[in-house]
Amino acid sequence: MRLVLLGAPGSGKGTQAQRLQARHGMPQVSTGDLLREAVAAGTELGRAAKIVMDAGQLVADDIMLGIIRERLARPDAARGFVLDGFPRTIAQADGLARQLSGMGVSLDAVVQMDIEPEVLLRRLAGRRSCRRCGRVFHIETNPPKPGELCTDGRPHDLFQRPDDNEATLRERLAVYGERTQPLIDYYAKKGLLRRIDANGTLDEVSSRLEAAISGLKPAR
């Protein structure tokens, strides 16, 4: 199964992608994680991305698509993947489609996670990420389990992103709506779009997501 999850910042894309990975054995492909990994590894694309990021600029589509292509070529992605946070524009979506076509595959579905802005504010107030493994937690609804350790055998090193505040969130939501609505329309026209209610508990949203993707026939 090859999926894209779309949703506003804090809608739960990352958490639900992690759950899909655990249930279906297909890797979560997060562009943020891929960028950090490529930069840390010092790959050719990682070095190119670092120059752009250090200059405070957005990483160009060709670099991002190259990093994604390298990730999807790994053996664990052969049976499927869930893209979290990419594409964000129609140009990126077109690039991704060409890339997947060159690999002889295509997307099965794109799931838009709809959520109320006020729910996002409450969620983000408690959102925490691990500095080392990148996993996303919530101090109330999804904290690390007692005694749970990070991938390096130490406790998770949790922190709150500095932009997880109300003023910044409202601005991010406005930008998201402006930039992403054309992408939603793009995938709807291709017959790939599924929409789910992302309000509620993690388990409730997971159930809706599973219902949305159950019985999907691969896109051609």
Backbone as a chain_set.jsonl record, in Angstrom:
{"seq": "MRLVLLGAPGSGKGTQAQRLQARHGMPQVSTGDLLREAVAAGTELGRAAKIVMDAGQLVADDIMLGIIRERLARPDAARGFVLDGFPRTIAQADGLARQLSGMGVSLDAVVQMDIEPEVLLRRLAGRRSCRRCGRVFHIETNPPKPGELCTDGRPHDLFQRPDDNEATLRERLAVYGERTQPLIDYYAKKGLLRRIDANGTLDEVSSRLEAAISGLKPAR", "coords": {"N": [[0.839, -1.182, 0.0], [0.611, 2.167, -0.917], [0.761, 5.273, 0.343], [-0.239, 8.708, 0.936], [-0.312, 11.027, 3.527], [-2.179, 13.824, 4.274], [-2.543, 16.9, 6.026], [-3.194, 19.516, 8.409], [-0.665, 21.257, 10.38], [-0.099, 19.484, 13.342], [-2.306, 17.86, 13.097], [-2.067, 15.188, 13.407], [-0.752, 13.577, 11.606], [1.899, 12.509, 11.683], [1.847, 10.807, 13.957], [-0.22, 9.0, 13.254], [0.909, 7.953, 10.946], [3.057, 6.576, 12.048], [1.63, 4.632, 13.415], [0.412, 3.26, 11.294], [2.701, 2.224, 10.155], [3.514, 0.437, 12.16], [1.339, -1.35, 12.176], [1.072, -2.3, 9.542], [3.583, -2.734, 8.531], [4.834, -1.078, 6.704], [7.09, 1.476, 5.83], [7.198, 4.652, 7.52], [7.602, 7.601, 5.837], [9.051, 10.424, 6.397], [9.623, 13.702, 5.5], [11.04, 15.573, 6.996], [12.522, 13.949, 8.77], [14.018, 12.556, 6.862], [15.587, 14.579, 5.712], [17.166, 15.388, 7.917], [18.529, 12.991, 8.347], [19.925, 12.643, 5.91], [21.576, 14.903, 5.915], [23.07, 14.42, 8.253], [24.385, 12.08, 7.484], [25.953, 13.001, 5.486], [25.576, 12.736, 2.732], [25.593, 13.265, -0.865], [23.252, 14.613, -1.667], [22.417, 15.355, 0.855], [24.424, 17.139, 1.643], [23.979, 19.169, -0.195], [21.416, 19.94, 0.594], [21.955, 20.893, 3.175], [23.447, 23.226, 2.751], [21.509, 24.908, 1.672], [19.631, 24.95, 3.765], [21.142, 26.023, 5.862], [21.352, 28.565, 4.947], [18.915, 29.519, 5.471], [16.858, 29.0, 3.7], [14.256, 27.413, 1.716], [14.388, 23.959, 0.96], [15.041, 22.903, -2.288], [12.748, 21.497, -4.705], [13.853, 19.501, -6.39], [15.973, 18.494, -4.919], [14.648, 17.499, -2.633], [13.0, 15.563, -3.837], [14.95, 13.871, -4.812], [16.082, 12.902, -2.452], [13.856, 11.57, -1.4], [13.498, 9.67, -3.417], [15.78, 8.079, -3.067], [15.173, 7.049, -0.553], [12.826, 5.553, -1.022], [13.816, 3.578, -2.56], [14.911, 1.727, -0.918], [14.909, -1.606, 0.476], [12.827, -2.039, 2.417], [10.734, -0.486, 1.607], [9.618, -1.641, -0.551], [7.188, -2.995, -0.524], [5.415, -1.061, 0.048], [4.583, 2.214, 1.472], [4.203, 5.081, 3.645], [3.805, 8.36, 3.078], [4.607, 11.213, 4.841], [3.946, 14.468, 5.199], [4.717, 15.273, 2.692], [3.736, 15.271, -0.716], [3.671, 18.949, -0.784], [2.898, 20.825, -2.537], [1.479, 21.336, -5.843], [3.416, 21.143, -7.817], [5.336, 19.559, -6.528], [3.784, 17.272, -6.194], [3.382, 16.489, -8.855], [6.046, 15.945, -9.516], [6.566, 13.82, -7.777], [4.75, 11.919, -8.77], [5.836, 11.423, -11.333], [8.257, 10.363, -10.567], [7.505, 8.022, -9.13], [6.224, 6.676, -11.211], [8.415, 6.145, -12.817], [9.537, 4.202, -11.275], [7.818, 2.206, -11.633], [5.488, 2.082, -10.125], [2.616, 3.397, -8.301], [0.646, 5.802, -6.43], [-1.685, 4.606, -3.995], [-3.625, 5.833, -2.441], [-4.594, 9.045, -1.119], [-4.85, 10.575, 1.902], [-6.713, 12.962, 3.475], [-6.588, 14.611, 6.491], [-8.935, 15.954, 8.374], [-9.471, 18.562, 10.699], [-10.582, 20.448, 13.567], [-9.615, 23.846, 14.172], [-9.434, 24.729, 16.902], [-9.134, 22.369, 18.271], [-6.648, 21.632, 17.36], [-5.048, 23.569, 18.615], [-5.189, 22.768, 21.302], [-4.03, 20.262, 21.119], [-1.393, 20.783, 20.23], [-0.305, 22.151, 22.342], [0.466, 20.21, 24.098], [2.215, 18.66, 22.675], [5.185, 16.787, 22.111], [8.492, 16.047, 20.991], [11.018, 13.595, 20.323], [14.425, 14.234, 20.57], [16.339, 12.56, 19.502], [15.327, 10.176, 18.162], [13.165, 11.186, 16.813], [10.484, 10.558, 17.175], [7.036, 11.369, 17.797], [5.227, 12.525, 20.565], [2.554, 12.935, 23.016], [1.974, 14.705, 25.928], [-0.276, 14.147, 27.412], [-2.144, 12.469, 25.994], [-0.615, 10.605, 24.582], [1.889, 9.699, 25.88], [5.364, 8.624, 26.401], [5.65, 5.151, 27.155], [5.789, 3.746, 30.485], [9.096, 3.265, 31.474], [9.888, 3.009, 28.863], [12.324, 3.078, 26.284], [14.537, 4.961, 24.137], [15.809, 4.51, 20.741], [18.505, 4.242, 21.128], [18.808, 3.09, 23.557], [18.557, 4.732, 25.738], [16.519, 6.931, 27.84], [13.798, 8.649, 26.188], [14.509, 11.828, 24.794], [12.752, 14.395, 25.266], [11.273, 17.299, 23.766], [9.705, 20.527, 23.295], [8.549, 21.973, 20.348], [9.561, 25.214, 19.31], [7.763, 26.664, 17.773], [5.268, 25.809, 18.424], [2.959, 27.368, 19.357], [0.082, 29.493, 19.979], [-0.192, 31.859, 18.332], [1.696, 31.462, 16.271], [0.783, 29.036, 15.298], [-1.784, 29.668, 14.235], [-1.039, 31.273, 12.119], [0.44, 29.429, 10.626], [-1.604, 27.657, 9.977], [-3.192, 29.222, 8.311], [-1.449, 29.608, 6.153], [-1.109, 26.961, 5.432], [-3.728, 26.245, 4.593], [-4.023, 27.9, 2.361], [-2.007, 27.024, 0.629], [-2.374, 24.286, 0.418], [-4.982, 23.562, -0.338], [-5.27, 23.614, -3.23], [-3.773, 21.311, -3.748], [-5.277, 19.323, -2.526], [-7.54, 19.43, -4.166], [-6.336, 18.634, -6.535], [-5.624, 15.918, -6.07], [-8.147, 14.926, -5.596], [-9.365, 15.105, -8.095], [-7.977, 13.161, -9.402], [-9.04, 10.948, -8.311], [-7.974, 9.852, -6.034], [-8.257, 10.836, -3.484], [-9.115, 10.58, -0.056], [-11.066, 11.458, 2.75], [-10.888, 12.034, 6.237], [-12.254, 12.379, 9.547], [-10.288, 13.919, 11.811], [-10.571, 14.611, 14.418], [-10.84, 13.697, 17.867], [-9.945, 10.713, 19.806], [-6.721, 9.026, 19.642], [-7.107, 6.33, 18.964], [-9.683, 6.375, 17.891], [-9.32, 7.963, 15.6], [-7.459, 6.393, 14.272], [-9.046, 4.169, 13.68], [-10.862, 5.293, 11.858], [-9.091, 5.98, 9.836], [-8.128, 3.456, 9.041], [-10.512, 2.402, 8.056], [-10.864, 4.076, 5.883], [-8.852, 3.33, 4.148], [-9.18, 0.696, 3.711], [-9.567, -2.126, 1.599], [-8.631, -0.884, -0.69], [-7.869, -0.504, -4.115], [-4.919, -0.773, -6.009], [-3.709, 2.238, -7.481], [-3.408, 3.147, -10.931]], "CA": [[0.0, 0.0, 0.0], [1.417, 3.388, -1.027], [-0.148, 6.308, 0.815], [0.176, 10.039, 1.358], [-1.18, 11.638, 4.534], [-2.222, 15.281, 4.262], [-3.231, 17.459, 7.182], [-2.585, 20.715, 8.981], [0.285, 20.997, 11.473], [-0.754, 19.031, 14.56], [-3.499, 17.055, 12.826], [-1.807, 13.798, 13.785], [-0.18, 12.809, 10.483], [3.077, 11.741, 12.093], [1.446, 9.735, 14.872], [-0.969, 7.987, 12.511], [1.858, 7.287, 10.053], [3.77, 5.613, 12.882], [0.724, 3.51, 13.691], [0.31, 2.485, 10.063], [3.954, 1.487, 10.02], [3.494, -0.674, 13.106], [0.292, -2.325, 11.836], [1.171, -2.855, 8.188], [4.967, -3.019, 8.176], [5.338, -0.206, 5.643], [7.8, 2.545, 6.526], [6.793, 6.048, 7.519], [8.612, 8.404, 5.143], [8.886, 11.808, 6.818], [10.637, 14.52, 4.836], [11.899, 16.164, 8.015], [13.469, 12.923, 9.208], [14.927, 12.249, 5.751], [16.545, 15.674, 5.593], [18.127, 15.287, 9.026], [19.342, 11.8, 8.123], [20.83, 12.881, 4.784], [22.58, 15.877, 6.353], [23.958, 13.764, 9.213], [25.186, 11.083, 6.772], [26.86, 13.691, 4.573], [25.419, 12.305, 1.348], [25.663, 14.37, -1.822], [22.013, 15.381, -1.543], [22.406, 15.926, 2.195], [25.3, 18.315, 1.65], [23.284, 20.218, -0.948], [20.313, 20.415, 1.431], [22.51, 21.629, 4.317], [23.823, 24.562, 2.288], [20.268, 25.675, 1.535], [19.03, 25.105, 5.091], [21.98, 26.948, 6.639], [21.083, 29.91, 4.432], [17.559, 29.865, 5.856], [15.977, 28.89, 2.547], [13.564, 26.14, 1.558], [15.09, 22.988, 0.124], [14.435, 22.835, -3.617], [11.989, 20.278, -4.982], [14.67, 18.442, -6.981], [16.745, 17.871, -3.841], [13.726, 16.705, -1.827], [12.583, 14.386, -4.606], [16.094, 12.963, -4.861], [16.195, 12.245, -1.141], [12.733, 10.631, -1.307], [13.77, 8.558, -4.338], [16.748, 7.191, -2.421], [14.507, 6.337, 0.55], [11.868, 4.574, -1.524], [14.554, 2.497, -3.213], [15.358, 0.762, 0.092], [14.089, -2.831, 0.445], [11.648, -2.042, 3.271], [9.654, 0.262, 0.962], [9.193, -2.345, -1.762], [5.791, -3.417, -0.402], [4.574, 0.085, 0.34], [5.108, 3.267, 2.334], [3.275, 6.171, 3.934], [4.494, 9.646, 3.011], [4.106, 12.113, 5.868], [4.456, 15.818, 5.015], [5.115, 15.492, 1.293], [4.035, 16.602, -1.252], [2.963, 20.101, -0.236], [2.477, 21.673, -3.666], [1.172, 20.571, -7.05], [4.683, 20.85, -8.49], [5.914, 18.404, -5.842], [2.935, 16.117, -6.489], [3.72, 16.066, -10.219], [7.368, 15.336, -9.463], [6.431, 12.525, -7.116], [4.062, 11.011, -9.694], [6.812, 11.017, -12.354], [9.253, 9.526, -9.907], [6.907, 6.716, -8.867], [6.012, 6.041, -12.508], [9.71, 5.613, -13.236], [9.808, 3.012, -10.461], [6.81, 1.214, -11.995], [4.445, 2.013, -9.102], [1.821, 4.613, -8.176], [-0.034, 5.934, -5.154], [-2.971, 3.936, -3.837], [-4.592, 6.77, -1.876], [-4.144, 10.235, -0.394], [-5.832, 10.775, 2.969], [-6.738, 14.289, 4.082], [-7.027, 14.532, 7.878], [-9.63, 17.201, 8.693], [-9.531, 18.78, 12.152], [-10.97, 21.792, 13.979], [-8.472, 24.635, 14.649], [-9.332, 24.783, 18.359], [-8.602, 21.077, 18.699], [-5.217, 21.698, 17.076], [-4.394, 24.36, 19.658], [-5.058, 21.946, 22.51], [-3.089, 19.178, 20.84], [-0.028, 21.258, 20.102], [0.188, 22.584, 23.643], [1.07, 19.069, 24.786], [3.026, 17.84, 21.763], [6.613, 16.724, 22.371], [9.242, 15.198, 20.059], [12.3, 13.093, 20.832], [15.525, 14.832, 19.808], [17.209, 11.557, 18.886], [14.666, 9.278, 17.206], [12.172, 11.939, 16.05], [9.102, 10.166, 17.448], [6.183, 12.424, 18.338], [4.407, 12.096, 21.69], [1.725, 13.964, 23.638], [2.158, 14.475, 27.357], [-1.52, 13.661, 28.016], [-2.821, 11.398, 25.262], [0.291, 9.605, 24.009], [3.23, 9.838, 26.442], [6.152, 7.38, 26.37], [5.218, 4.166, 28.144], [6.713, 3.657, 31.625], [10.304, 2.485, 31.211], [10.19, 2.939, 27.425], [13.613, 3.661, 25.94], [14.752, 5.372, 22.753], [16.516, 3.506, 19.934], [19.882, 4.08, 21.606], [18.794, 2.478, 24.882], [18.391, 5.747, 26.776], [15.16, 7.499, 27.83], [13.536, 9.639, 25.154], [14.866, 13.21, 25.115], [11.596, 15.113, 24.729], [11.291, 18.757, 23.754], [8.576, 21.173, 22.636], [8.975, 22.84, 19.26], [9.318, 26.619, 19.657], [6.649, 27.252, 17.016], [3.999, 25.239, 18.871], [2.221, 28.328, 20.161], [-1.175, 29.84, 19.303], [-0.028, 32.848, 17.261], [2.403, 30.836, 15.153], [-0.078, 27.999, 14.734], [-2.826, 30.263, 13.4], [-0.386, 31.7, 10.879], [0.764, 28.221, 9.872], [-2.852, 27.111, 9.456], [-3.603, 30.053, 7.185], [-0.556, 29.28, 5.041], [-1.425, 25.588, 5.02], [-4.967, 26.239, 3.823], [-3.806, 28.56, 1.073], [-1.113, 26.247, -0.239], [-2.718, 22.867, 0.311], [-6.277, 23.326, -0.984], [-5.084, 23.167, -4.62], [-3.272, 19.937, -3.749], [-6.439, 18.483, -2.221], [-8.34, 19.377, -5.398], [-5.52, 17.88, -7.503], [-5.765, 14.483, -5.822], [-9.559, 14.569, -5.74], [-9.624, 14.925, -9.521], [-7.361, 11.904, -9.801], [-9.768, 9.859, -7.669], [-7.146, 9.26, -4.992], [-8.458, 11.486, -2.189], [-10.022, 10.122, 0.99], [-11.073, 12.427, 3.844], [-11.329, 11.483, 7.515], [-12.367, 13.281, 10.687], [-9.121, 13.681, 12.664], [-10.893, 14.968, 15.802], [-11.088, 12.518, 18.685], [-8.789, 10.032, 20.376], [-5.836, 8.38, 18.673], [-7.71, 5.083, 18.501], [-10.825, 6.703, 17.035], [-8.799, 8.424, 14.314], [-6.858, 5.219, 13.63], [-10.13, 3.347, 13.126], [-11.361, 5.974, 10.663], [-8.064, 5.87, 8.805], [-8.143, 2.085, 8.537], [-11.719, 2.244, 7.252], [-10.699, 4.838, 4.646], [-7.907, 2.69, 3.222], [-9.461, -0.74, 3.572], [-10.077, -2.558, 0.317], [-8.176, -0.043, -1.79], [-7.221, -1.119, -5.276], [-3.786, 0.075, -6.409], [-3.905, 3.175, -8.581], [-2.59, 2.85, -12.126]], "C": [[0.886, 1.247, 0.0], [0.503, 4.585, -0.779], [0.558, 7.639, 1.019], [-0.816, 10.505, 2.409], [-1.042, 13.146, 4.441], [-2.958, 15.76, 5.512], [-2.482, 18.648, 7.722], [-1.568, 20.337, 10.047], [-0.458, 20.625, 12.748], [-1.973, 18.175, 14.347], [-3.311, 15.585, 13.167], [-1.212, 12.955, 12.685], [0.963, 11.912, 10.941], [2.724, 10.562, 12.978], [0.704, 8.635, 14.133], [-0.073, 7.261, 11.51], [2.662, 6.246, 10.814], [2.904, 4.395, 13.18], [0.52, 2.639, 12.455], [1.556, 1.646, 9.855], [3.966, 0.259, 10.921], [2.496, -1.754, 12.696], [0.553, -3.032, 10.518], [2.607, -3.13, 7.728], [5.496, -2.197, 7.019], [5.951, 1.025, 6.299], [7.093, 3.893, 6.432], [7.921, 6.84, 6.867], [8.32, 9.869, 5.438], [9.99, 12.645, 6.204], [11.577, 15.174, 5.848], [12.952, 15.19, 8.49], [14.488, 12.618, 8.111], [15.99, 13.33, 5.585], [17.6, 15.592, 6.68], [19.069, 14.102, 8.82], [20.362, 12.022, 7.017], [21.938, 13.861, 5.159], [23.581, 15.222, 7.295], [24.879, 12.769, 8.53], [26.171, 11.726, 5.801], [26.77, 13.209, 3.142], [25.481, 13.53, 0.422], [24.424, 15.258, -1.722], [21.923, 16.051, -0.173], [23.269, 17.164, 2.286], [24.644, 19.483, 0.914], [22.153, 20.814, -0.119], [20.828, 21.277, 2.582], [22.886, 23.062, 3.927], [22.588, 25.457, 2.218], [19.655, 25.957, 2.91], [19.825, 26.083, 5.943], [21.772, 28.392, 6.196], [19.664, 30.37, 4.761], [16.554, 29.788, 4.728], [15.306, 27.514, 2.511], [14.36, 25.228, 0.632], [14.337, 22.821, -1.19], [13.767, 21.481, -3.844], [12.874, 19.166, -5.522], [15.515, 17.742, -5.927], [15.84, 16.982, -3.002], [13.313, 15.436, -2.554], [13.714, 13.385, -4.714], [16.258, 12.205, -3.563], [15.08, 11.218, -0.963], [12.97, 9.429, -2.215], [14.745, 7.567, -3.711], [16.081, 6.395, -1.302], [13.577, 5.258, 0.029], [12.536, 3.418, -2.246], [15.043, 1.454, -2.209], [14.4, -0.438, 0.111], [12.807, -2.75, 1.268], [10.475, -1.28, 2.663], [9.096, -0.451, -0.26], [7.712, -2.718, -1.72], [4.865, -2.268, -0.045], [5.243, 1.067, 1.272], [3.979, 4.233, 2.643], [4.088, 7.453, 3.998], [3.816, 10.629, 3.958], [4.753, 13.491, 5.663], [4.946, 16.137, 3.616], [4.178, 14.684, 0.407], [3.216, 17.694, -0.585], [2.468, 21.047, -1.328], [2.174, 20.774, -4.859], [2.447, 20.227, -7.808], [5.358, 19.641, -7.856], [5.113, 17.142, -6.139], [3.216, 15.586, -7.887], [5.076, 15.369, -10.239], [7.332, 13.96, -8.836], [5.788, 11.511, -8.046], [5.018, 10.52, -10.773], [7.842, 10.063, -11.768], [8.718, 8.116, -9.663], [6.655, 5.965, -10.172], [7.312, 5.428, -13.02], [10.108, 4.366, -12.477], [8.798, 1.907, -10.763], [5.706, 1.051, -10.979], [3.658, 3.319, -9.119], [1.189, 4.647, -6.803], [-1.342, 5.158, -5.158], [-4.03, 4.899, -3.312], [-3.866, 7.938, -1.222], [-5.22, 10.547, 0.625], [-5.661, 12.167, 3.569], [-7.344, 14.174, 5.475], [-7.609, 15.882, 8.296], [-9.783, 17.354, 10.202], [-9.875, 20.235, 12.446], [-9.756, 22.561, 14.529], [-8.319, 24.645, 16.168], [-8.814, 23.47, 18.929], [-7.093, 21.048, 18.47], [-4.467, 22.447, 18.166], [-4.174, 23.535, 20.918], [-4.029, 20.845, 22.299], [-1.641, 19.663, 20.886], [0.552, 21.719, 21.428], [0.893, 21.447, 24.378], [1.966, 18.219, 23.916], [4.512, 17.933, 22.12], [7.261, 15.779, 21.356], [10.533, 14.75, 20.713], [13.415, 13.644, 19.941], [16.312, 13.789, 19.03], [16.49, 10.708, 17.835], [13.584, 9.981, 16.395], [10.73, 11.556, 16.319], [8.339, 11.298, 18.112], [5.298, 11.841, 19.434], [3.484, 13.243, 22.099], [1.721, 13.676, 25.133], [0.898, 13.946, 28.039], [-2.06, 12.426, 27.31], [-1.897, 10.307, 24.726], [1.71, 9.774, 24.546], [4.044, 8.555, 26.249], [5.659, 6.435, 27.463], [6.227, 4.107, 29.288], [7.898, 2.746, 31.299], [10.683, 2.391, 29.752], [11.488, 3.679, 27.121], [13.679, 4.025, 24.458], [15.552, 4.297, 22.028], [17.946, 3.28, 20.392], [19.946, 3.521, 23.022], [18.687, 3.455, 26.031], [16.949, 6.254, 26.76], [15.009, 8.514, 26.703], [13.889, 11.04, 25.659], [13.804, 14.117, 24.493], [11.783, 16.625, 24.797], [10.049, 19.267, 23.038], [9.088, 22.107, 21.556], [8.641, 24.284, 19.588], [8.148, 27.249, 18.912], [5.305, 26.629, 17.373], [3.315, 26.197, 19.848], [1.063, 28.864, 19.319], [-0.976, 30.788, 18.127], [0.629, 32.229, 16.034], [1.528, 29.791, 14.489], [-1.131, 28.593, 13.81], [-2.248, 30.744, 12.073], [-0.065, 30.495, 10.001], [-0.486, 27.612, 9.254], [-3.334, 27.9, 8.241], [-2.77, 29.742, 5.954], [-0.87, 27.892, 4.509], [-2.673, 25.563, 4.146], [-4.791, 26.823, 2.438], [-3.02, 27.688, 0.108], [-1.616, 24.84, -0.516], [-4.049, 22.611, -0.371], [-6.129, 22.944, -2.452], [-4.593, 21.73, -4.708], [-4.396, 18.949, -3.447], [-7.3, 18.328, -3.466], [-7.647, 18.515, -6.458], [-5.732, 16.37, -7.321], [-7.225, 14.024, -5.908], [-9.894, 14.298, -7.2], [-9.036, 13.621, -10.039], [-8.042, 10.691, -9.168], [-9.007, 9.19, -6.545], [-7.505, 9.745, -3.597], [-9.479, 10.762, -1.326], [-9.949, 11.155, 2.101], [-11.543, 11.728, 5.107], [-11.407, 12.6, 8.551], [-11.213, 12.956, 11.627], [-9.323, 14.2, 14.075], [-11.142, 13.681, 16.586], [-9.807, 11.894, 19.203], [-7.937, 9.415, 19.271], [-6.468, 7.122, 18.1], [-8.9, 5.347, 17.58], [-10.355, 7.136, 15.647], [-8.161, 7.264, 13.558], [-7.917, 4.343, 12.983], [-10.692, 3.975, 11.86], [-10.364, 5.858, 9.517], [-8.049, 4.473, 8.201], [-9.377, 1.848, 7.666], [-11.558, 2.926, 5.903], [-9.813, 4.123, 3.643], [-8.199, 1.206, 3.022], [-10.015, -1.035, 2.179], [-9.638, -1.711, -0.871], [-7.563, -0.873, -2.906], [-6.082, -0.213, -5.714], [-4.136, 0.968, -7.581], [-2.983, 2.814, -9.736], [-2.085, 4.137, -12.75]], "O": [[1.798, 1.368, 0.817], [-0.399, 4.876, -1.565], [1.767, 7.7, 1.241], [-2.027, 10.394, 2.214], [0.061, 13.687, 4.518], [-3.881, 15.102, 5.991], [-1.275, 18.778, 7.518], [-1.6, 19.221, 10.566], [-1.343, 21.357, 13.191], [-2.627, 17.791, 15.317], [-4.277, 14.824, 13.212], [-1.165, 11.731, 12.808], [0.999, 10.721, 10.634], [3.229, 9.456, 12.786], [0.968, 7.454, 14.36], [-0.275, 6.074, 11.253], [2.923, 5.159, 10.299], [3.391, 3.265, 13.195], [0.463, 1.414, 12.561], [1.476, 0.494, 9.429], [4.374, -0.825, 10.503], [2.774, -2.944, 12.85], [0.286, -4.227, 10.387], [2.817, -3.697, 6.655], [6.498, -2.567, 6.407], [5.372, 1.564, 7.242], [6.481, 4.23, 5.419], [9.07, 6.757, 7.301], [7.455, 10.479, 4.811], [11.17, 12.333, 6.367], [12.772, 15.313, 5.588], [14.127, 15.538, 8.605], [15.675, 12.444, 8.389], [17.158, 13.026, 5.345], [18.793, 15.712, 6.402], [20.266, 14.201, 9.087], [21.525, 11.643, 7.155], [23.093, 13.679, 4.776], [24.788, 15.429, 7.169], [26.031, 12.615, 8.936], [27.112, 11.076, 5.344], [27.756, 13.256, 2.406], [25.427, 14.673, 0.876], [24.523, 16.484, -1.694], [21.42, 17.168, -0.05], [22.891, 18.138, 2.937], [24.74, 20.634, 1.34], [21.945, 22.027, -0.118], [20.206, 22.281, 2.928], [22.662, 23.997, 4.696], [22.617, 26.611, 2.647], [19.215, 27.074, 3.181], [19.242, 26.888, 6.67], [21.987, 29.326, 6.969], [19.257, 31.469, 4.383], [15.508, 30.434, 4.783], [15.735, 26.58, 3.188], [14.934, 25.681, -0.358], [13.123, 22.62, -1.19], [14.157, 20.467, -3.265], [12.685, 18.004, -5.163], [15.753, 16.538, -6.02], [16.199, 15.847, -2.688], [13.277, 14.358, -1.961], [13.476, 12.177, -4.71], [16.54, 11.007, -3.567], [15.314, 10.128, -0.442], [12.678, 8.296, -1.833], [14.556, 6.355, -3.813], [16.376, 5.215, -1.113], [13.54, 4.158, 0.58], [11.903, 2.397, -2.516], [15.54, 0.402, -2.611], [13.219, -0.296, -0.203], [11.793, -3.327, 0.874], [9.346, -1.403, 3.137], [8.205, 0.069, -0.932], [7.052, -2.755, -2.759], [3.666, -2.47, 0.145], [6.324, 0.806, 1.799], [2.933, 4.214, 1.994], [4.951, 7.614, 4.862], [2.606, 10.847, 3.885], [5.945, 13.669, 5.915], [5.54, 17.193, 3.398], [3.855, 13.541, 0.729], [2.216, 17.428, 0.082], [1.699, 21.968, -1.053], [2.56, 19.605, -4.887], [2.554, 19.142, -8.379], [5.896, 18.79, -8.564], [5.686, 16.067, -6.316], [3.281, 14.373, -8.091], [5.245, 14.337, -10.89], [7.994, 13.037, -9.312], [6.228, 10.363, -8.108], [5.021, 9.333, -11.1], [8.239, 9.084, -12.4], [9.396, 7.132, -9.956], [6.851, 4.752, -10.235], [7.314, 4.334, -13.585], [10.911, 3.564, -12.955], [8.898, 0.806, -10.223], [5.044, 0.014, -10.947], [3.993, 4.24, -9.863], [1.189, 3.645, -6.087], [-2.02, 5.061, -6.181], [-5.198, 4.801, -3.687], [-2.703, 7.84, -0.83], [-6.377, 10.762, 0.263], [-4.603, 12.504, 4.101], [-8.47, 13.702, 5.633], [-6.87, 16.836, 8.542], [-10.171, 16.416, 10.898], [-9.517, 21.138, 11.69], [-8.955, 21.992, 15.272], [-7.199, 24.578, 16.675], [-8.132, 23.46, 19.954], [-6.347, 20.505, 19.286], [-3.391, 22.029, 18.595], [-3.107, 23.594, 21.53], [-3.249, 20.535, 23.2], [-0.78, 19.034, 21.501], [1.767, 21.684, 21.62], [1.8, 21.68, 25.177], [2.436, 17.168, 24.353], [5.029, 19.015, 22.395], [6.633, 14.816, 20.916], [11.08, 15.45, 21.565], [13.355, 13.535, 18.716], [16.896, 14.108, 17.994], [17.001, 10.541, 16.728], [13.124, 9.439, 15.39], [9.824, 12.165, 15.75], [8.897, 12.08, 18.881], [4.691, 10.786, 19.252], [3.605, 14.365, 21.606], [1.493, 12.542, 25.555], [0.979, 13.362, 29.119], [-2.399, 11.439, 27.963], [-2.352, 9.198, 24.445], [2.642, 9.972, 23.767], [3.47, 7.504, 25.963], [5.299, 6.869, 28.557], [7.406, 4.392, 29.079], [7.716, 1.597, 30.897], [11.689, 1.766, 29.415], [11.725, 4.772, 27.636], [12.958, 3.46, 23.635], [15.931, 3.29, 22.626], [18.541, 2.247, 20.085], [21.019, 3.481, 23.624], [18.721, 3.045, 27.191], [16.229, 6.038, 25.785], [15.979, 9.163, 26.311], [13.602, 11.389, 26.804], [13.934, 14.551, 23.348], [12.364, 17.158, 25.742], [9.418, 18.539, 22.273], [9.96, 22.939, 21.811], [7.554, 24.564, 20.094], [7.596, 28.253, 19.362], [4.307, 26.889, 16.701], [3.118, 25.869, 21.018], [1.057, 28.711, 18.097], [-1.52, 30.56, 17.046], [0.185, 32.438, 14.905], [1.522, 29.666, 13.264], [-1.35, 28.078, 12.714], [-2.894, 30.635, 11.03], [-0.27, 30.528, 8.788], [-0.441, 27.107, 8.132], [-3.82, 27.325, 7.267], [-3.3, 29.624, 4.849], [-0.896, 27.667, 3.299], [-2.682, 24.937, 3.086], [-5.337, 26.312, 1.46], [-3.329, 27.622, -1.082], [-1.319, 24.265, -1.563], [-4.239, 21.535, -0.938], [-6.808, 22.018, -2.896], [-4.953, 21.007, -5.637], [-4.461, 17.872, -4.039], [-7.74, 17.224, -3.786], [-8.298, 17.764, -7.184], [-5.984, 15.644, -8.283], [-7.502, 12.874, -6.251], [-10.63, 13.359, -7.504], [-9.54, 13.045, -11.003], [-7.675, 9.549, -9.445], [-9.351, 8.08, -6.138], [-7.098, 9.127, -2.614], [-10.554, 10.381, -1.788], [-8.87, 11.682, 2.372], [-12.478, 10.928, 5.07], [-10.726, 13.62, 8.448], [-11.151, 11.858, 12.181], [-8.376, 14.236, 14.861], [-11.605, 12.689, 16.023], [-8.724, 12.461, 19.064], [-8.369, 9.295, 18.124], [-6.382, 6.869, 16.898], [-9.103, 4.628, 16.602], [-10.927, 6.725, 14.637], [-8.305, 7.162, 12.34], [-7.723, 3.833, 11.88], [-10.97, 3.269, 10.89], [-10.751, 5.66, 8.365], [-7.967, 4.324, 6.982], [-9.291, 1.164, 6.647], [-12.051, 2.428, 4.891], [-9.986, 4.277, 2.433], [-7.524, 0.541, 2.237], [-10.832, -0.28, 1.652], [-10.22, -1.816, -1.951], [-6.829, -1.829, -2.656], [-6.261, 1.002, -5.785], [-4.769, 0.538, -8.545], [-1.91, 2.245, -9.534], [-1.382, 4.099, -13.759]]}, "num_chains": 1, "name": "protein.A"}
